[in-house]
Amino acid sequence: SAQAKLDHNRPLLGRLPTIAATMVINPHKLGVHKLLKHIPLNALFDAPSKARLRKAVNIADLRLCAKQRAHKMVFDYLDAGADDEISLRRGKDAYSELEMHFHILSGLKPPLDLSTKIFGQDVKLPFFGCPTAGNRMFHWEGETAAAKAAQHHGTLYGLSSLATTGIAEIGQLTDGPKVFQLYVWKDRELVKDVLAKAKEGGFHAMALTVDFTWYGNRERDIRNDFSIPPKYSVNQMIEAIRKPAWTYDFLSHEAYTYACINTEVPADSLAAFVNSQIAPEFDWRDAEWLLGEWNAPSAVKGVCRPDDAIRAVETGFTTMWVSNHGARQLETSPATIDVLPSIREAVGPDVEIILDGGVQRGTDICKALALGADSVGVGKPYLYGLAAGGTEGVIKAYDILKVELDRAMGLLGTGTVDELKKRGPGLIKKRNGSARDYPDRYAYERGYGGGVI
């Protein structure tokens, strides 16, 4: 009977979603992108995203724009931190606890001079986009959008060694200062090869990331079954249907690869790749070898202790990069703005310091410069812009932060970055936190007012 057949096949029917997922063929291997690139529907799908982007007034707005456009798996990868995301929240809260005690009648008028030097190179802004992995997963323009924005604003550009755009292509997009970020790979020949390419591509400095010897426990990624490229599971395909602008971008362009390492190898699971290639045993002696291979301005990225900063200077690094990897690695690692003054005190006034972590406002950048940073890296703010609208979104993120920083410095009574750094410690004071500093019950939907990081 029909019922008997149904009962007989019920186990099979229960497994249909899994079977369907395993039977799905990768559309890039079928060449779907070669067909879709001749059907220019991107503008149609992106029209709502561009409308939202035009209305954004702060980084929190850009975050919500990104959330509405990007695949959930991709947005959560960008937005998340490690474990319970305690460090992620504290990174923002730490800035809320810093008051700005301003001077009056300073005789300043906008726009102020925001120029400074980073890695010894002249820049027009004291902040820049941190090198971040896999930018093309957020928007098809990927790293090229961030490079164009850096060129537009006259600031430093940072390229990750896990980028989805090649070194040579970036070199053609910006003639400004560039830093190449490097992980501690097991294969020294791979290290030599990418360093040689970076020098040839006009990169002025190298940043060694040292807080990534284990892959952080990012539980949003685990729940979303995050992978690069997507696994085409039923859940991921349903989410792709919900985000047509992101999906059409993805399907109508070439599959992305780790372009700085091997363009012939498709991008695999980021966690699996890192676990197979990262060298946890990398130590100070290996760092000395690396500096000998580079022999140019160099930063150690991931410093949060004064004693490590002192040893890094003794080892030969020219720049201390105070960072906790965006609170994505060791849970309950300190807020970087909290440890910045002690690191400045340890290394003295002449060693360059870059800080990143928790920055969502121009006032945050102002506070970091006042408390000892020579420049500030931002990650999530410009990636929100990228996910929300490509080059236009990254430029807007920089525009927002530039205007906010200019206003903060003017109201504080400091007309230049140098003046801010000299007078800063007397202008910024820490207060005890209060319930009024932190989000209310509706703040998450708003992006925490000033931005959930």
Tab-separated table of N, CA and C in Angstrom, residues 63 435-449 452:
chain	number	residue	atom	x	y	z
A	63	ARG	N	27.356	48.940	10.886
A	63	ARG	CA	27.252	47.559	11.356
A	63	ARG	C	25.891	46.968	10.989
A	435	ALA	N	26.188	52.212	35.519
A	435	ALA	CA	25.198	51.566	34.658
A	435	ALA	C	24.852	52.434	33.455
A	436	ARG	N	25.024	53.745	33.589
A	436	ARG	CA	24.694	54.647	32.489
A	436	ARG	C	25.681	54.528	31.328
A	437	ASP	N	26.861	53.943	31.574
A	437	ASP	CA	27.864	53.812	30.523
A	437	ASP	C	27.562	52.663	29.577
A	438	TYR	N	26.712	51.764	29.971
A	438	TYR	CA	26.576	50.492	29.268
A	438	TYR	C	25.215	50.364	28.591
A	439	PRO	N	25.055	49.398	27.743
A	439	PRO	CA	23.839	49.328	26.926
A	439	PRO	C	22.573	49.037	27.712
A	440	ASP	N	21.469	49.613	27.241
A	440	ASP	CA	20.180	49.298	27.823
A	440	ASP	C	19.600	48.069	27.107
A	441	ARG	N	18.366	47.714	27.421
A	441	ARG	CA	17.796	46.454	26.927
A	441	ARG	C	17.612	46.454	25.409
A	442	TYR	N	17.530	47.635	24.782
A	442	TYR	CA	17.329	47.705	23.338
A	442	TYR	C	18.617	48.032	22.581
A	443	ALA	N	19.736	48.098	23.293
A	443	ALA	CA	20.964	48.593	22.678
A	443	ALA	C	21.495	47.659	21.601
A	444	TYR	N	21.288	46.358	21.759
A	444	TYR	CA	21.841	45.435	20.768
A	444	TYR	C	21.233	45.703	19.394
A	445	GLU	N	19.915	45.938	19.374
A	445	GLU	CA	19.258	46.227	18.098
A	445	GLU	C	19.780	47.524	17.496
A	446	ARG	N	20.161	48.460	18.340
A	446	ARG	CA	20.691	49.735	17.851
A	446	ARG	C	22.177	49.635	17.522
A	447	GLY	N	22.819	48.521	17.830
A	447	GLY	CA	24.270	48.461	17.672
A	447	GLY	C	24.973	49.137	18.824
A	448	TYR	N	24.378	49.118	20.034
A	448	TYR	CA	24.978	49.671	21.250
A	448	TYR	C	25.136	51.187	21.136
A	449	GLY	N	24.312	51.840	20.366
A	449	GLY	CA	24.406	53.292	20.265
A	449	GLY	C	25.690	53.680	19.573
A	452	VAL	N	28.193	48.171	18.814
A	452	VAL	CA	28.594	46.890	19.377
A	452	VAL	C	29.780	46.419	18.576
